[in-house]
Coordinates of C-alpha atoms and ligand atoms in Angstrom, one line a residue:
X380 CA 19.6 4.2 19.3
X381 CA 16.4 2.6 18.6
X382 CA 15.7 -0.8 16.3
X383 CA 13.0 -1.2 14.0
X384 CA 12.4 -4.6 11.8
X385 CA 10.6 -3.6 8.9
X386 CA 9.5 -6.5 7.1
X387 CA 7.7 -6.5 3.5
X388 CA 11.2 -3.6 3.1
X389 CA 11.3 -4.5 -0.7
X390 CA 7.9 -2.8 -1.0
X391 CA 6.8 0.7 -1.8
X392 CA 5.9 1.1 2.1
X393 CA 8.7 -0.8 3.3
X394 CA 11.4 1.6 1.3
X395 CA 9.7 5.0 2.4
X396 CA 9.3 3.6 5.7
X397 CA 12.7 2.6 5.8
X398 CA 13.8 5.9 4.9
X399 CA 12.0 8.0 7.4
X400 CA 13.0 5.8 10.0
X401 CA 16.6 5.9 9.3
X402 CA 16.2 9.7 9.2
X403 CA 15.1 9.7 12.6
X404 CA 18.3 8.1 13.7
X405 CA 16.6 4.1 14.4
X406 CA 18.9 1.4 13.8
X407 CA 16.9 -0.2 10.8
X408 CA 16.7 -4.0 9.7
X409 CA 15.0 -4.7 6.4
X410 CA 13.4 -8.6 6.1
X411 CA 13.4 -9.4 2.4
X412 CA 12.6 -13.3 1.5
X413 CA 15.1 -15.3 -0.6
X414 CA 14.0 -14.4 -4.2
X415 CA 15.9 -15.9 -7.3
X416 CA 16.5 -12.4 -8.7
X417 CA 17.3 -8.8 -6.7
X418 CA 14.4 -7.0 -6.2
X419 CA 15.9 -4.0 -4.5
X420 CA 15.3 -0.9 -6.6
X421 CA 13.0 1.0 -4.6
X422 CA 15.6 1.0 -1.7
X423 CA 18.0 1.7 -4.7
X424 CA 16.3 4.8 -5.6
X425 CA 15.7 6.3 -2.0
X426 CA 19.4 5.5 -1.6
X427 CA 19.5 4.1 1.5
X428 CA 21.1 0.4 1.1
X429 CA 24.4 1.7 1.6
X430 CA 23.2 3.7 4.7
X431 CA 25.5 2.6 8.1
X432 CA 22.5 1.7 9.9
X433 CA 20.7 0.3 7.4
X434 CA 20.7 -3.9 7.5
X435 CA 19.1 -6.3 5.3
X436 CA 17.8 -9.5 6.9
X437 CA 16.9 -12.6 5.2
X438 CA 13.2 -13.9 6.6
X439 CA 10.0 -15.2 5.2
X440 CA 6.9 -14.4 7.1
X441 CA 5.2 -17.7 6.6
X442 CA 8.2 -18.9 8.6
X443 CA 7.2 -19.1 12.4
X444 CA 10.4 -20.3 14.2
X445 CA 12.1 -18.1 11.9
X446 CA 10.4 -15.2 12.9
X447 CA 11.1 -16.2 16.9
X448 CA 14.9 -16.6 16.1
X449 CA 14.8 -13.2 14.5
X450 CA 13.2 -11.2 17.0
X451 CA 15.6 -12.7 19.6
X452 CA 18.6 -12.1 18.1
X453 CA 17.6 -8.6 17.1
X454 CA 15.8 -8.1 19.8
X455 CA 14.3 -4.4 17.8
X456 CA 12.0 -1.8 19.9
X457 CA 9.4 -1.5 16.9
X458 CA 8.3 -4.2 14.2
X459 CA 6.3 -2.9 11.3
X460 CA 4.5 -5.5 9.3
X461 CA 4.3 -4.5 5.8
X462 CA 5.0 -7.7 4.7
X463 CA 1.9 -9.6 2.7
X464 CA 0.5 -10.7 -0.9
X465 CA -0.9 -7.5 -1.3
X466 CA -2.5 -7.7 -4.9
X467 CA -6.1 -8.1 -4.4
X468 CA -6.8 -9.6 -7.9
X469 CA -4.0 -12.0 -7.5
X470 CA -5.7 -12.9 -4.4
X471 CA -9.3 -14.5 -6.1
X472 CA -6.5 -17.2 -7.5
X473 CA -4.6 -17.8 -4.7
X474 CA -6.3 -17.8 -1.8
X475 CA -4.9 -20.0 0.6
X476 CA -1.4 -18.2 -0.1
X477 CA -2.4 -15.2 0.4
X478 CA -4.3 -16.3 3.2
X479 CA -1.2 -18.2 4.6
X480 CA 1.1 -14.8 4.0
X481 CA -1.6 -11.9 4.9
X482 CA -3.5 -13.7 7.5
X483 CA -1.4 -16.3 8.8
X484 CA 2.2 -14.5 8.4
X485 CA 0.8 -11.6 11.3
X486 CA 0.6 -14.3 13.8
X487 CA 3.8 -15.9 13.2
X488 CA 5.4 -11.9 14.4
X489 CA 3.1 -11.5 17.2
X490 CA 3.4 -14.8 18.7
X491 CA 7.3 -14.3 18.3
X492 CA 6.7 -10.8 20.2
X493 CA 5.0 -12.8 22.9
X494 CA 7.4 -15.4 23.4
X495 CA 10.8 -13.4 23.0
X496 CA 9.9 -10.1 24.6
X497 CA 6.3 -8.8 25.1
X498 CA 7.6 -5.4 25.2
X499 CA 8.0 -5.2 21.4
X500 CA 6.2 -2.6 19.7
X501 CA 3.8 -4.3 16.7
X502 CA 2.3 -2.6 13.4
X503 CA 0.1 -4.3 11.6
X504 CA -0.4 -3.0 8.1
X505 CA -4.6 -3.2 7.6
X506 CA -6.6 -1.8 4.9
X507 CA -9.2 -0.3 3.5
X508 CA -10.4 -3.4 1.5
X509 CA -12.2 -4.5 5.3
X510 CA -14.4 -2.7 4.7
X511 CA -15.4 -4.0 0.8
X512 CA -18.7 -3.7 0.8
X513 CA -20.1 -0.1 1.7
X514 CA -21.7 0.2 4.8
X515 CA -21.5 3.3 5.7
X516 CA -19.6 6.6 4.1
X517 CA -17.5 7.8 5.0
X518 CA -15.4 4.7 6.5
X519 CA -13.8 5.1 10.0
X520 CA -12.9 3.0 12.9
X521 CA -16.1 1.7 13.9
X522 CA -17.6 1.3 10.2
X523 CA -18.8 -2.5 10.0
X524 CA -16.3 -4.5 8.1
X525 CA -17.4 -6.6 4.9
X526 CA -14.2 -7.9 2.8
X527 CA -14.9 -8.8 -0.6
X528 CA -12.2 -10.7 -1.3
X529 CA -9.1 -13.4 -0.1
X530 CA -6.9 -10.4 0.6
X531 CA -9.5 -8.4 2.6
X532 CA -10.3 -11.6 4.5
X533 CA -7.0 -12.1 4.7
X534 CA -6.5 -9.3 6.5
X535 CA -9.2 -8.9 8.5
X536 CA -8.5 -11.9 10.3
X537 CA -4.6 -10.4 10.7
X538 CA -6.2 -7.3 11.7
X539 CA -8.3 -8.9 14.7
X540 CA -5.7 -11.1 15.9
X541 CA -3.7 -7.8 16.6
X542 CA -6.3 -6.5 18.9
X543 CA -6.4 -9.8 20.0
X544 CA -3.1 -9.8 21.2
X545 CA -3.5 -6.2 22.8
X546 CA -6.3 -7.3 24.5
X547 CA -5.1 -10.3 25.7
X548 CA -1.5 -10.4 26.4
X549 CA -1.1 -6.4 26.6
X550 CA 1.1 -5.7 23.9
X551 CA 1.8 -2.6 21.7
X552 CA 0.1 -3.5 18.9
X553 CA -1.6 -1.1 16.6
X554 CA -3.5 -1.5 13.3
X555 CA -3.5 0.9 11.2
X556 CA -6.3 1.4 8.4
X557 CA -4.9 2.3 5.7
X558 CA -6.5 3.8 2.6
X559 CA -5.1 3.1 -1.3
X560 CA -1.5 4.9 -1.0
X561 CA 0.6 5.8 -4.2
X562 CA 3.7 7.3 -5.2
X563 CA 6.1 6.8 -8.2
X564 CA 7.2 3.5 -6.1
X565 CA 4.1 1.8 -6.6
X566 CA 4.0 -1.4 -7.9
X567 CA 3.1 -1.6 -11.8
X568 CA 0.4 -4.1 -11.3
X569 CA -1.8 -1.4 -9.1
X570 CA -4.2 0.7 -11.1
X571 CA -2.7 4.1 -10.7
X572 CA 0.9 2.9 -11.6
X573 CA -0.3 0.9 -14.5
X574 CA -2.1 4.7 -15.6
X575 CA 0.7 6.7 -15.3
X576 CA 3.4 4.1 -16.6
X577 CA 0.8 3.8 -19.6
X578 CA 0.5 7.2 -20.0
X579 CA 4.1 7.7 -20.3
X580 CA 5.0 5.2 -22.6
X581 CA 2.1 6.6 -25.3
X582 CA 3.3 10.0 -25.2
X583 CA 6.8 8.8 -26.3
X584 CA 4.9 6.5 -28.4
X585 CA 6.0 3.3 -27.4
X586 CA 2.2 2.3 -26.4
X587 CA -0.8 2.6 -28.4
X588 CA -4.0 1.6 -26.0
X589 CA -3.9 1.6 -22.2
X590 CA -6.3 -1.2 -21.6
X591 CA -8.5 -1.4 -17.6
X592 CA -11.3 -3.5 -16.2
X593 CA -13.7 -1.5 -14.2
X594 CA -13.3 2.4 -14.7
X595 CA -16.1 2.8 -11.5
X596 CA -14.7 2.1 -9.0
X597 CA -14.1 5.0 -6.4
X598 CA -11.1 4.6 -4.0
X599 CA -9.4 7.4 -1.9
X600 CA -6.0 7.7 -2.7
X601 CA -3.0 9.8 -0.9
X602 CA 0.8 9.8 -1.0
X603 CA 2.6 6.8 0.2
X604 CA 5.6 9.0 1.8
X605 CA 3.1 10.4 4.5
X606 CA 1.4 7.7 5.4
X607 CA 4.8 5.7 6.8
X608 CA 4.9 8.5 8.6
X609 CA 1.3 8.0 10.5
X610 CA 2.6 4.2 10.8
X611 CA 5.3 5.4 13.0
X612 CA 3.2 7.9 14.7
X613 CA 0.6 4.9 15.9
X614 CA 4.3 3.1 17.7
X615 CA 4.5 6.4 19.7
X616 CA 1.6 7.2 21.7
X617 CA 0.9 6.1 25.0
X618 CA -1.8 3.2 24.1
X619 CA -1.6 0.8 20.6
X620 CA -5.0 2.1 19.1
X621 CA -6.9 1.4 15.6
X622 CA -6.6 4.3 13.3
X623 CA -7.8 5.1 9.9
X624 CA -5.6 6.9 7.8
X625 CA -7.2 8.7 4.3
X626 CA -7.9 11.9 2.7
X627 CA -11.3 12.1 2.7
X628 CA -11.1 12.4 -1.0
X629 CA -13.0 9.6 -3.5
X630 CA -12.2 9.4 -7.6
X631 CA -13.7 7.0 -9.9
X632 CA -11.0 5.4 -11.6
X633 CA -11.7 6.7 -14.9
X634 CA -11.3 9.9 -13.3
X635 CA -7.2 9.2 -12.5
X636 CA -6.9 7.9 -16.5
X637 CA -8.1 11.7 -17.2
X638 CA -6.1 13.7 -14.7
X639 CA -3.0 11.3 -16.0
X640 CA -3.4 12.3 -19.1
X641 CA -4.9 15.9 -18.8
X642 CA -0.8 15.8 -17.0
X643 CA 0.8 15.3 -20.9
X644 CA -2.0 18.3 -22.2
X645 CA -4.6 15.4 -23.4
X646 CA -8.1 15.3 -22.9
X647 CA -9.8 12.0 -23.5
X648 CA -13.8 12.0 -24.6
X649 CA -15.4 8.8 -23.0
X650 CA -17.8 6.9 -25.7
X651 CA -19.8 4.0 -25.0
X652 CA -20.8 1.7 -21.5
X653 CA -19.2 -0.8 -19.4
X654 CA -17.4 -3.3 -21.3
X655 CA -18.0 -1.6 -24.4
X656 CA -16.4 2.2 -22.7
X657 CA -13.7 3.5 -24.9
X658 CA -11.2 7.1 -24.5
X659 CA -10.4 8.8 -27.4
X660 CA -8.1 11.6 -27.4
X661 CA -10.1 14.7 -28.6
X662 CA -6.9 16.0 -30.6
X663 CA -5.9 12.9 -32.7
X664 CA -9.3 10.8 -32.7
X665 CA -6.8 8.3 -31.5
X666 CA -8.6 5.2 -28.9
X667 CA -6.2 5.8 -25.9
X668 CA -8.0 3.9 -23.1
X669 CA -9.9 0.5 -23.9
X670 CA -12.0 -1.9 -21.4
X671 CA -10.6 -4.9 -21.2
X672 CA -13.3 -7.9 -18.9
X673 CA -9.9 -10.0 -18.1
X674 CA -9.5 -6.9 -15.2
X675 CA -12.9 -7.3 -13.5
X676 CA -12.5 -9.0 -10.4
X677 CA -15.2 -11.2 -9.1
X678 CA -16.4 -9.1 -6.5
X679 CA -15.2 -5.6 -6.5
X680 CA -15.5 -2.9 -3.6
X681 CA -17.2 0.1 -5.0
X682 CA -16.9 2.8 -2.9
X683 CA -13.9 3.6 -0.6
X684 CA -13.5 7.1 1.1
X685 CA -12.2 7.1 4.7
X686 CA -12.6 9.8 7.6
X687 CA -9.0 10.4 9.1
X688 CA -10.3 12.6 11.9
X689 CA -9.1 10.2 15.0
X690 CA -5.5 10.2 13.1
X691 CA -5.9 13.7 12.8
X692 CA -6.7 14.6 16.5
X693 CA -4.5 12.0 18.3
X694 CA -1.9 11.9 16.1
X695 CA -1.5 15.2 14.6
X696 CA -1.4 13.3 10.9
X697 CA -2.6 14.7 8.0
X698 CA -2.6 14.3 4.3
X699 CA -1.0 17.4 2.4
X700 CA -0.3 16.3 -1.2
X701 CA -3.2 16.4 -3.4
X702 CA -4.3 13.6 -5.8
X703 CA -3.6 16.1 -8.9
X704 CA 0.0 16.6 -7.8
X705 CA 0.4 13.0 -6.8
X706 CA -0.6 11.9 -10.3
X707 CA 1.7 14.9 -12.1
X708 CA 4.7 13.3 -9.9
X709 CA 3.9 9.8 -10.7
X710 CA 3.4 10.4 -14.6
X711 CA 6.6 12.4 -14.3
X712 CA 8.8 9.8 -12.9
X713 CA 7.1 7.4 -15.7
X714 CA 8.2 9.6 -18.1
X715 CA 11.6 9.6 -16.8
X716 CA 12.1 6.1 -17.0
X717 CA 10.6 5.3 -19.8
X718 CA 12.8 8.1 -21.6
X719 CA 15.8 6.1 -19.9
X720 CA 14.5 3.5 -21.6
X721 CA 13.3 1.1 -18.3
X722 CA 10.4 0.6 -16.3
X723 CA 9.8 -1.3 -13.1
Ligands
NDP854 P1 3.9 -4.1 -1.8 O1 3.1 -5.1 -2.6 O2 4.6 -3.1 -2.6 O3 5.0 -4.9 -0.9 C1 4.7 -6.1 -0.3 C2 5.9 -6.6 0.4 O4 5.6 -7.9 1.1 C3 7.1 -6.9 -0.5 O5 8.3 -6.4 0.1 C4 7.1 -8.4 -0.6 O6 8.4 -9.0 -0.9 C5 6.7 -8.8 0.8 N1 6.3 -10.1 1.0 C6 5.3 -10.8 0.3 N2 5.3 -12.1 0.7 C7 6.2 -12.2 1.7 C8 6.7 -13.3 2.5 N3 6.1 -14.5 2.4 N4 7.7 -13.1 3.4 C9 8.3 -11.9 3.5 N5 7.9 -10.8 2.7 C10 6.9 -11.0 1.8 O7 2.9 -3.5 -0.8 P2 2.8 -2.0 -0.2 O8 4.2 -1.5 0.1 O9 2.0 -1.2 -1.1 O10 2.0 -2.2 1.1 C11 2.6 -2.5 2.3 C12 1.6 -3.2 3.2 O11 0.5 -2.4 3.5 C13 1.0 -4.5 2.6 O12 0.8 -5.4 3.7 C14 -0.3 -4.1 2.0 O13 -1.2 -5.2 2.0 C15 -0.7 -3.0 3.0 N6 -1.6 -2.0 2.5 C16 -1.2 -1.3 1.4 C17 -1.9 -0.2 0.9 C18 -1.5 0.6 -0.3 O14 -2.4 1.3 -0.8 N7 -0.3 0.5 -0.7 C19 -3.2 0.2 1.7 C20 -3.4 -0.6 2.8 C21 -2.7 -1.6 3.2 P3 8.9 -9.4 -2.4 O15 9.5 -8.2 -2.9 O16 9.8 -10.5 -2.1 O17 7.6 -9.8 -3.1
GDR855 P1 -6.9 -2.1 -4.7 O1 -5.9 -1.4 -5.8 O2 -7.5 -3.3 -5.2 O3 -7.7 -1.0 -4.2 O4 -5.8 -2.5 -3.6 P2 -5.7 -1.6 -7.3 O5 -4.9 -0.4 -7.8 O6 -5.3 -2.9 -7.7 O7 -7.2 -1.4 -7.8 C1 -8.0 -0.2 -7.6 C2 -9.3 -0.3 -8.4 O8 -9.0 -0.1 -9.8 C3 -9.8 -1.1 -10.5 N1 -9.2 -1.4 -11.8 C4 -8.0 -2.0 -11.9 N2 -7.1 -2.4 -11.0 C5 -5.9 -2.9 -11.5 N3 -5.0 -3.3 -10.6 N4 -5.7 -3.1 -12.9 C6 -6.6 -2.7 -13.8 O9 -6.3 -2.8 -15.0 C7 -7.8 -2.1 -13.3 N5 -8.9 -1.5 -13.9 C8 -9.7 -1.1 -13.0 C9 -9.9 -2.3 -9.6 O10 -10.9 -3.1 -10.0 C10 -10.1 -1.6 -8.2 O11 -11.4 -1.3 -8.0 C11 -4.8 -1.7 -3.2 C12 -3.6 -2.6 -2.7 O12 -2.5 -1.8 -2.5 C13 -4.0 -3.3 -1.4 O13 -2.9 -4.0 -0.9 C14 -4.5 -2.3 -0.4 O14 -4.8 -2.9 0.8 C15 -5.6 -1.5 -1.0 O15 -5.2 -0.8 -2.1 C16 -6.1 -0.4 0.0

């Protein structure tokens, strides 16, 4: 039976990753920090915590000798490392945090890999936010990178280190480009989430105004379930590679508030500019959507849409849910909640 550590497990990518990996019969050990409350829903809902070979660890990844200690007493084929602040905007007011988790946390795993047992299969989880700036369209792996903030830095630097290490110590590590992933799990602080929560909550009318910062930005979204599953495809070819995983697909933001709510039989009309942009739905006259300047970030990345074709051909991965059904599931497990009278 195989072993995989799966750190950042408390996640949306960490649960869903847990899941498949369980399913394919791996012995599975889930690194949560010590938090003050329990922060285990996600794993709660995919019902796996009670699985047999499902184990949660205790482990920070800012933690270096603890990450040496772990490794050597798990000793696991696999690590996947999900683990990181991973809110960009959070990430403009703490960057050496995020720099010390994101960044710095990569290291501590893949300097434990070298010292306990080289053999150890590494993912690192990298992103599309690289790539921040546009320089080319669509993105793939050899687009020029251009973070435009702590987290992209972040994780650019995590991201080189990991072909550092594969270059120069010849281990398994593969970095995997990920584009903006979704799914009902989704943190509420992410755009899409805080849409379809939004959304659900004024169509039991327990919200009046959804209020967003910038309504332009384009990002390429897909379904967080099948992109775990391209993570654990990159752990089982023959050479640890770079691969971009996307759907080829870019909406404006403003275009997701409209699809979320088109999903509860509204249509919004859009009325004045920028700060001053407001969505009104066309049945009621009722303001709906509202821009609010405390969600502009100080830099923002404008354009995301990646090219999955290396995924595709090496790896035989490909996106199948569309953003419209994505967006129906998410608003309908919002609704869901919220009738039950929670929301996480
Ligand atoms: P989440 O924000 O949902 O999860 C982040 C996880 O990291 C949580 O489990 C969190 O634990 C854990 N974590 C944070 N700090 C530490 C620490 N010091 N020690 C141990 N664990 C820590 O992220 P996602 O599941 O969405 O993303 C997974 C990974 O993929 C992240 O690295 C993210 O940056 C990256 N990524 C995500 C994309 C997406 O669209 N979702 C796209 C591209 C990359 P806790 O619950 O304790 O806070
Ligand atoms: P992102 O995701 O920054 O792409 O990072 P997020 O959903 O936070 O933002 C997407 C875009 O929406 C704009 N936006 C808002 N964003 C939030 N969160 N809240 C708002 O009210 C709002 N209004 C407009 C943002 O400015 C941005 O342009 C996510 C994270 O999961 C990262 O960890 C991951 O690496 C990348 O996706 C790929």
């Amino acid at each position: 039976m195989k072993k995989a550590l799966v750190t950042g497990v408390t996640g949306q990518d960490g649960a869903y990753l847990s899941k498949l990996l369980l399913e394919k019969n791996y012995r599975v050990f889930g690194a949560c920090r010590r938090t003050s409350s329990v922060n285990l829903w996600r794993m709660g809902t995919l019902d796996i915590l009670s699985h047999p070979n499902f184990h949660i660890v205790d482990f920070d990844l800012t933690d270096a000798s603890g990450a040496i200690r772990l490794l050597d007493r798990i000793q696991p084929d696999e690590v996947y490392n999900l683990a990181a602040q991973s809110f960009v905007s959070v990430s403009f007011d703490q960057p050496l945090t995020t720099g010390e988790i994101t960044g710095l946390g990569a290291v501590n795993l893949l300097e434990a890999i070298r010292i306990v047992n080289p053999r150890i299969r590494f993912y690192q989880a990298s992103t599309s936010e690289m790539f921040g700036k546009v320089q080319a369209v669509p993105q793939n792996e050899d687009t020029p990178f251009y973070p435009r903030s702590p987290y992209g830095a972040a994780k650019l630097y995590a991201h080189w280190m990991t072909v550092n290490y594969r270059e120069s110590y010849g281990i398994f590590a593969a970095s995997g480009i990920l584009f903006n992933h979704e799914s009902p799990l989704r943190g509420l602080e992410f755009v899409t989430r805080k849409i379809t929560d939004a959304v659900a909550k004024i169509s039991l009318g327990k919200l009046d105004v959804l209020e967003l910062g910038n309504l332009d930005a384009c990002r390429d979204w897909g379904y967080a379930e099948e992109y775990v599953d391209g993570m654990w495809r990159m752990l089982q070819t023959d050479t640890p590679e770079t691969y971009v995983l996307a759907t080829g697909r870019t909406e404006k933001v403003r275009d997701f508030v409209d699809m979320a709510f088109r999903a509860m039989d509204v249509e919004l009309e859009w009325s004045g500019e920028g700060q001053d942009e407001q969505g009104t739905d066309s049945r009621s006259g009722q303001v709906r959507v509202r821009v609010n300047p405390v969600f502009y970030r100080p830099a923002e990345v404008d354009l995301l849409i990646g090219d999955p074709s290396k995924a595709e051909r090496d790896l035989g991965w490909k996106p199948r849910t569309t953003l419209e059904e994505l967006c129906r599931m998410m608003v309908e497990a919002d609704l869901e909640r919220n009738r039950n009278g929670f929301s996480f």
